[in-house]
């Protein structure tokens, strides 16, 4: 519709999730009128992302160094691991301020139809970690939807063999079929304090 | 909230219009999981935009060359000029397929409170153009809101001195207080065919 680079920009922006044609056009014309320095900052950070973002070698969360801030924090209870699907779920649990343990980010949930089996998730790393560290409880905080529930069930089966290990699941209180990241702090806090043994 | 480059990316995306914190996070994690080539294409086009986008030296629309496709098209009626605020308004009028003249893009509307006076818009270029080309009608197609109406009134005053020039305004049919770019094709087409003399 537009000529040259403007249309290219609208096309590229329109590929982003949640950005429709009208939004893409609006963002494009905003950028056309922007300070080149602002565009430069966006380009620079995109360049860093394209080079690859670092993940914590212990928990799998996004990280600046080999280990993330949470895994490096000696005040966090290392006997308690909260297993989540994505880095954004770590943020959601952190916002409740009710959890002082550590995390394990699976990188998704079991979804055989999309080709995500146990080997595509960081499940082996979790088992190694539980074997090596003195972990007493694993809280399974996958999303309360089909894939998350299936992942929780699978994890319970894998974790049954560790003697003395409590495996718990976030309490009801979270609406089923929803996404963990969109839960409000209070609901998620209640679900955390009311977690039940599996 | 996140560490390093991920948070930087979310911050930069959150500065774009219509992108809230949740959308910025969603786009950021989409990009983290994207092919570096896709990110590269977005970066490349942003680089071109930062270097400066070219505008048609005649009408002020975005253009690949010195003159845009419409100004270069000999089949377009050069005696008819449609004056719009922004390049996206050219696209809106083009979609009606009812206009075969040329355009003049002002680059905004009069808005003294934001420091946009007649000198900030391409009004002098319009007067020069009408003096040089054999223009018989100028259709004022600024947005039907306060700034657009004020701009239309100002343009009528400036164009009154050209002998034999018809100055028209898009017909009612467009909802007042709205934006021209969001009008549907039918409404905008009706407004174009029912334009009234000022």
Coordinates of C-alpha atoms in Angstrom, one line a residue:
Chain A
X1 CA 0.0 0.0 0.0
X2 CA 2.7 2.5 1.0
X3 CA 5.9 2.8 -1.0
X4 CA 9.3 1.3 -0.1
X5 CA 10.6 1.2 3.4
X6 CA 7.4 2.4 5.2
X7 CA 5.5 -0.6 3.9
X8 CA 8.4 -2.9 4.8
X9 CA 8.3 -1.5 8.4
X10 CA 4.5 -1.9 8.6
X11 CA 4.8 -5.5 7.3
X12 CA 7.5 -6.4 9.8
X13 CA 5.6 -4.8 12.7
X14 CA 2.4 -6.6 11.7
X15 CA 4.2 -10.0 12.2
X16 CA 4.5 -9.3 15.9
X17 CA 1.9 -11.0 18.2
X18 CA -1.1 -8.7 19.0
X19 CA -0.1 -6.1 16.5
X20 CA -2.8 -5.8 13.8
X21 CA -2.6 -3.8 10.5
X22 CA -3.9 -0.6 12.1
X23 CA -1.5 -0.8 15.1
X24 CA 1.4 -1.6 12.8
X25 CA 0.6 1.5 10.8
X26 CA 0.3 3.6 13.9
X27 CA 3.6 2.3 15.3
X28 CA 5.3 2.8 11.9
X29 CA 4.3 6.5 11.6
X30 CA 5.3 7.0 15.3
X31 CA 8.7 5.7 14.4
X32 CA 9.0 7.8 11.3
X33 CA 8.5 10.9 13.4
X34 CA 10.8 9.6 16.2
X35 CA 14.3 10.7 17.1
X36 CA 16.8 8.4 15.2
X37 CA 18.5 7.8 18.6
X38 CA 15.3 6.2 19.9
X39 CA 15.1 3.9 16.9
X40 CA 18.8 3.2 17.4
X41 CA 18.2 2.0 21.0
X42 CA 15.5 -0.3 19.8
X43 CA 17.7 -1.6 17.0
X44 CA 20.6 -2.2 19.5
X45 CA 18.6 -4.2 21.9
X46 CA 17.1 -6.2 19.0
X47 CA 20.6 -7.0 17.9
X48 CA 21.5 -8.3 21.4
X49 CA 18.4 -10.4 21.4
X50 CA 19.3 -11.8 17.9
X51 CA 22.7 -12.7 19.2
X52 CA 21.0 -14.9 21.8
X53 CA 19.8 -14.2 25.3
X54 CA 21.5 -15.9 28.2
X55 CA 19.7 -18.3 30.4
X56 CA 20.6 -19.3 34.0
X57 CA 22.4 -22.6 33.9
X58 CA 20.8 -23.7 37.1
X59 CA 17.1 -22.7 36.8
X60 CA 16.7 -21.8 33.1
X61 CA 15.4 -18.3 33.8
X62 CA 16.6 -15.4 31.7
X63 CA 19.9 -14.1 33.1
X64 CA 22.7 -11.7 32.6
X65 CA 25.4 -14.0 33.9
X66 CA 25.9 -17.8 34.1
X67 CA 23.6 -17.8 37.1
X68 CA 20.5 -15.6 37.6
X69 CA 20.1 -13.2 40.6
X70 CA 17.7 -15.6 42.3
X71 CA 20.0 -18.6 42.1
X72 CA 22.9 -16.4 43.3
X73 CA 20.9 -15.1 46.3
X74 CA 22.1 -17.0 49.4
X75 CA 19.1 -15.8 51.4
X76 CA 16.8 -17.8 49.2
X77 CA 15.8 -21.2 50.5
X78 CA 17.5 -23.8 48.3
X79 CA 15.5 -26.7 49.7
X80 CA 12.4 -25.4 48.0
X81 CA 12.0 -25.4 44.2
X82 CA 9.0 -23.9 42.4
X83 CA 8.6 -25.4 38.9
X84 CA 7.1 -23.0 36.3
X85 CA 6.7 -23.1 32.5
X86 CA 8.2 -19.7 31.4
X87 CA 10.4 -16.9 32.7
X88 CA 7.3 -14.7 32.9
X89 CA 5.8 -17.1 35.4
X90 CA 8.8 -16.5 37.7
X91 CA 7.9 -12.9 37.7
X92 CA 4.3 -13.6 38.5
X93 CA 5.2 -15.7 41.5
X94 CA 7.8 -13.2 42.6
X95 CA 5.1 -10.5 42.6
X96 CA 3.2 -12.3 45.4
X97 CA 6.3 -11.9 47.7
X98 CA 5.2 -15.2 49.4
X99 CA 7.9 -17.4 48.0
X100 CA 11.5 -17.4 49.2
X101 CA 12.7 -20.6 47.5
X102 CA 14.2 -21.0 44.1
X103 CA 12.8 -21.7 40.6
X104 CA 13.0 -24.2 37.8
X105 CA 11.9 -23.0 34.4
X106 CA 10.7 -25.8 32.2
X107 CA 10.6 -23.8 29.0
X108 CA 7.0 -24.7 28.2
X109 CA 4.5 -27.4 29.0
X110 CA 3.9 -30.9 27.6
X111 CA 1.9 -30.6 24.3
X112 CA 2.4 -33.7 22.2
X113 CA 0.2 -32.3 19.3
X114 CA 2.7 -29.4 19.0
X115 CA 5.7 -31.8 19.3
X116 CA 6.6 -30.8 22.8
X117 CA 7.5 -34.0 24.8
X118 CA 9.5 -34.4 28.0
X119 CA 12.8 -34.1 26.1
X120 CA 11.9 -30.6 24.8
X121 CA 11.4 -29.4 28.4
X122 CA 14.1 -29.0 31.1
X123 CA 12.8 -32.0 33.1
X124 CA 16.1 -34.0 33.1
X125 CA 17.8 -30.9 34.5
X126 CA 15.2 -30.7 37.3
X127 CA 15.8 -34.4 38.3
X128 CA 19.6 -33.9 38.3
X129 CA 19.1 -30.8 40.4
X130 CA 16.9 -32.5 43.0
X131 CA 19.4 -35.4 43.2
X132 CA 22.4 -33.0 43.7
X133 CA 20.8 -30.3 46.0
X134 CA 19.1 -30.9 49.3
X135 CA 15.6 -30.3 48.0
X136 CA 12.7 -31.1 50.4
X137 CA 9.8 -29.7 48.4
X138 CA 9.0 -29.2 44.8
X139 CA 6.0 -26.9 44.1
X140 CA 4.6 -27.5 40.7
X141 CA 3.3 -24.2 39.4
X142 CA 2.5 -24.9 35.8
X143 CA -0.5 -23.2 34.2
X144 CA -3.9 -24.5 35.4
X145 CA -4.8 -25.5 31.8
X146 CA -4.7 -28.8 29.9
X147 CA -1.0 -28.8 29.0
X148 CA 0.0 -27.5 32.5
X149 CA -2.0 -30.1 34.3
X150 CA -0.6 -32.9 32.0
X151 CA 2.9 -31.6 32.8
X152 CA 2.1 -31.6 36.5
X153 CA 0.9 -35.2 36.4
X154 CA 4.0 -36.2 34.5
X155 CA 6.3 -34.5 36.9
X156 CA 4.6 -36.1 39.9
X157 CA 5.2 -39.6 38.4
X158 CA 8.9 -38.7 37.8
X159 CA 9.4 -37.2 41.3
X160 CA 7.7 -40.1 43.2
X161 CA 11.0 -42.0 43.4
X162 CA 12.9 -39.4 45.4
X163 CA 12.7 -40.4 49.1
X164 CA 11.5 -37.7 51.5
X165 CA 10.6 -35.3 48.8
X166 CA 7.3 -33.4 49.1
X167 CA 5.7 -32.7 45.7
X168 CA 2.9 -30.1 45.9
X169 CA 0.7 -28.2 43.4
X170 CA -0.6 -24.6 43.6
X171 CA -4.0 -24.6 45.4
X172 CA -7.2 -24.1 43.7
X173 CA -8.2 -20.5 43.7
X174 CA -6.6 -20.0 40.2
X175 CA -9.4 -20.1 37.6
X176 CA -9.0 -23.2 35.4
X177 CA -8.3 -22.8 31.7
X178 CA -6.5 -19.5 32.4
X179 CA -2.9 -18.4 32.2
X180 CA -0.7 -18.2 35.4
X181 CA 0.9 -14.9 34.2
X182 CA -2.5 -13.1 34.2
X183 CA -3.5 -14.0 37.8
X184 CA -3.7 -11.1 40.2
X185 CA -1.2 -11.1 43.1
X186 CA -3.8 -11.9 45.8
X187 CA -5.2 -15.0 44.0
X188 CA -1.8 -16.3 43.2
X189 CA -0.7 -15.6 46.8
X190 CA -3.7 -17.6 48.1
X191 CA -3.0 -20.4 45.7
X192 CA 0.7 -20.5 46.9
X193 CA -0.1 -20.5 50.6
X194 CA -2.9 -23.1 50.2
X195 CA -0.9 -25.6 48.0
X196 CA -2.0 -29.2 48.4
X197 CA 0.0 -32.5 48.4
X198 CA -0.3 -34.7 45.3
Chain B
X1 CA 11.9 -6.9 36.7
X2 CA 13.7 -9.2 34.2
X3 CA 17.5 -9.2 34.0
X4 CA 19.5 -7.4 31.4
X5 CA 18.6 -7.3 27.7
X6 CA 15.1 -8.9 28.1
X7 CA 14.0 -6.0 30.3
X8 CA 15.7 -3.5 28.0
X9 CA 13.7 -4.9 25.1
X10 CA 10.4 -4.8 27.1
X11 CA 11.1 -1.2 28.0
X12 CA 11.8 -0.2 24.5
X13 CA 8.8 -2.0 23.1
X14 CA 6.6 -0.4 25.9
X15 CA 7.5 3.1 24.5
X16 CA 5.7 2.4 21.3
X17 CA 2.1 3.7 21.0
X18 CA -0.6 1.3 21.9
X19 CA 1.9 -1.2 23.4
X20 CA 1.2 -1.7 27.1
X21 CA 3.5 -3.6 29.6
X22 CA 1.7 -6.9 29.0
X23 CA 1.9 -6.6 25.2
X24 CA 5.5 -5.5 25.4
X25 CA 6.3 -8.6 27.4
X26 CA 4.4 -10.8 25.0
X27 CA 6.2 -9.3 22.0
X28 CA 9.6 -9.6 23.8
X29 CA 9.2 -13.3 24.5
X30 CA 7.9 -13.9 21.0
X31 CA 11.1 -12.2 19.7
X32 CA 13.3 -14.3 22.1
X33 CA 11.9 -17.4 20.5
X34 CA 12.2 -16.0 17.0
X35 CA 14.6 -16.9 14.2
X36 CA 17.5 -14.3 14.4
X37 CA 16.9 -13.7 10.7
X38 CA 13.4 -12.4 11.4
X39 CA 14.8 -10.0 14.0
X40 CA 17.5 -9.1 11.5
X41 CA 14.9 -8.0 9.0
X42 CA 13.1 -5.8 11.5
X43 CA 16.4 -4.3 12.6
X44 CA 17.4 -3.6 8.9
X45 CA 14.1 -1.8 8.2
X46 CA 14.4 0.2 11.4
X47 CA 17.9 1.2 10.3
X48 CA 16.6 2.5 7.0
X49 CA 13.8 4.4 8.8
X50 CA 16.4 6.0 11.2
X51 CA 18.4 7.1 8.2
X52 CA 15.4 9.0 7.1
X53 CA 12.4 8.2 4.9
X54 CA 12.0 10.0 1.7
X55 CA 9.0 12.2 0.9
X56 CA 7.6 13.1 -2.5
X57 CA 8.9 16.6 -3.3
X58 CA 5.6 17.5 -4.9
X59 CA 2.9 16.2 -2.6
X60 CA 4.8 15.3 0.6
X61 CA 3.6 11.7 0.7
X62 CA 6.0 8.9 1.6
X63 CA 7.9 8.0 -1.5
X64 CA 10.7 5.8 -2.8
X65 CA 12.0 8.3 -5.3
X66 CA 11.9 12.1 -5.7
X67 CA 8.3 11.9 -6.8
X68 CA 5.8 9.4 -5.5
X69 CA 3.9 6.9 -7.7
X70 CA 0.7 9.0 -7.7
X71 CA 2.5 12.3 -8.7
X72 CA 4.3 10.3 -11.5
X73 CA 1.1 8.7 -12.8
X74 CA 0.1 10.7 -15.9
X75 CA -3.4 9.2 -15.8
X76 CA -4.2 11.1 -12.6
X77 CA -6.1 14.4 -13.0
X78 CA -3.6 17.1 -12.1
X79 CA -6.3 19.8 -12.0
X80 CA -7.7 18.2 -8.8
X81 CA -5.8 18.3 -5.5
X82 CA -7.0 16.5 -2.4
X83 CA -5.4 18.0 0.8
X84 CA -4.9 15.6 3.6
X85 CA -3.1 15.7 7.0
X86 CA -1.0 12.6 6.9
X87 CA 0.2 9.9 4.4
X88 CA -2.2 7.4 6.0
X89 CA -5.1 9.7 4.9
X90 CA -3.9 9.3 1.3
X91 CA -4.3 5.6 1.7
X92 CA -7.8 6.0 3.2
X93 CA -8.9 8.1 0.2
X94 CA -7.3 5.8 -2.3
X95 CA -9.2 2.9 -0.8
X96 CA -12.5 4.5 -1.9
X97 CA -11.4 4.3 -5.6
X98 CA -13.5 7.4 -6.2
X99 CA -10.7 9.9 -6.5
X100 CA -8.5 10.2 -9.6
X101 CA -6.7 13.5 -8.8
X102 CA -3.6 14.1 -6.9
X103 CA -2.8 14.8 -3.2
X104 CA -1.1 17.3 -1.0
X105 CA 0.0 16.0 2.4
X106 CA 0.2 18.8 5.0
X107 CA 2.1 16.8 7.6
X108 CA -0.5 17.5 10.3
X109 CA -3.2 20.0 11.3
X110 CA -3.1 23.4 12.9
X111 CA -2.8 23.0 16.6
X112 CA -1.4 26.2 18.2
X113 CA -1.4 24.7 21.7
X114 CA 1.1 22.0 20.5
X115 CA 3.0 24.7 18.6
X116 CA 1.8 23.7 15.1
X117 CA 1.1 26.8 13.2
X118 CA 0.8 27.4 9.4
X119 CA 4.6 27.4 9.0
X120 CA 4.9 23.9 10.4
X121 CA 2.6 22.5 7.7
X122 CA 3.2 22.3 4.0
X123 CA 0.8 25.1 3.2
X124 CA 3.2 27.4 1.4
X125 CA 4.1 24.5 -0.9
X126 CA 0.4 24.0 -1.6
X127 CA 0.0 27.7 -2.6
X128 CA 3.1 27.6 -4.8
X129 CA 1.7 24.4 -6.4
X130 CA -1.7 25.9 -7.1
X131 CA 0.0 28.9 -8.7
X132 CA 2.2 26.8 -10.9
X133 CA -0.1 23.9 -11.9
X134 CA -3.4 24.3 -13.6
X135 CA -5.5 23.4 -10.6
X136 CA -9.3 23.9 -10.8
X137 CA -10.4 22.3 -7.6
X138 CA -8.9 21.8 -4.1
X139 CA -10.7 19.2 -1.9
X140 CA -9.9 19.8 1.7
X141 CA -9.9 16.4 3.4
X142 CA -8.5 17.2 6.8
X143 CA -9.9 15.2 9.7
X144 CA -13.5 16.2 10.8
X145 CA -12.3 17.2 14.3
X146 CA -11.3 20.5 15.9
X147 CA -7.8 20.8 14.5
X148 CA -8.9 19.5 11.0
X149 CA -11.8 22.0 10.9
X150 CA -9.6 24.9 11.9
X151 CA -7.1 23.9 9.2
X152 CA -9.8 23.7 6.6
X153 CA -11.1 27.2 7.6
X154 CA -7.5 28.6 7.4
X155 CA -7.0 27.0 4.0
X156 CA -10.2 28.4 2.6
X157 CA -9.0 31.9 3.6
X158 CA -5.7 31.4 1.9
X159 CA -7.2 29.9 -1.3
X160 CA -9.9 32.6 -1.7
X161 CA -7.5 34.7 -3.7
X162 CA -6.9 32.3 -6.6
X163 CA -9.3 33.2 -9.4
X164 CA -11.4 30.4 -10.8
X165 CA -10.4 27.9 -8.1
X166 CA -13.1 25.8 -6.5
X167 CA -12.4 24.9 -2.9
X168 CA -14.5 22.1 -1.5
X169 CA -14.7 20.1 1.7
X170 CA -15.6 16.4 2.2
X171 CA -19.3 16.1 2.7
X172 CA -21.0 15.3 6.0
X173 CA -21.4 11.6 6.4
X174 CA -18.2 11.3 8.3
X175 CA -18.8 11.2 12.0
X176 CA -17.6 14.4 13.7
X177 CA -14.8 14.2 16.3
X178 CA -13.4 11.1 14.6
X179 CA -10.3 10.3 12.6
X180 CA -10.4 10.1 8.8
X181 CA -8.2 7.1 8.7
X182 CA -10.7 4.9 10.6
X183 CA -13.6 5.8 8.3
X184 CA -15.0 2.8 6.3
X185 CA -14.6 3.0 2.5
X186 CA -18.4 3.5 1.9
X187 CA -18.7 6.4 4.3
X188 CA -15.6 8.0 3.0
X189 CA -16.7 7.4 -0.6
X190 CA -20.1 9.1 0.1
X191 CA -18.4 12.0 1.8
X192 CA -16.1 12.4 -1.3
X193 CA -18.9 12.3 -3.9
X194 CA -21.1 14.6 -1.8
X195 CA -18.5 17.3 -1.1
X196 CA -19.9 20.8 -0.7
X197 CA -18.5 24.2 -1.8
X198 CA -17.2 26.5 0.9

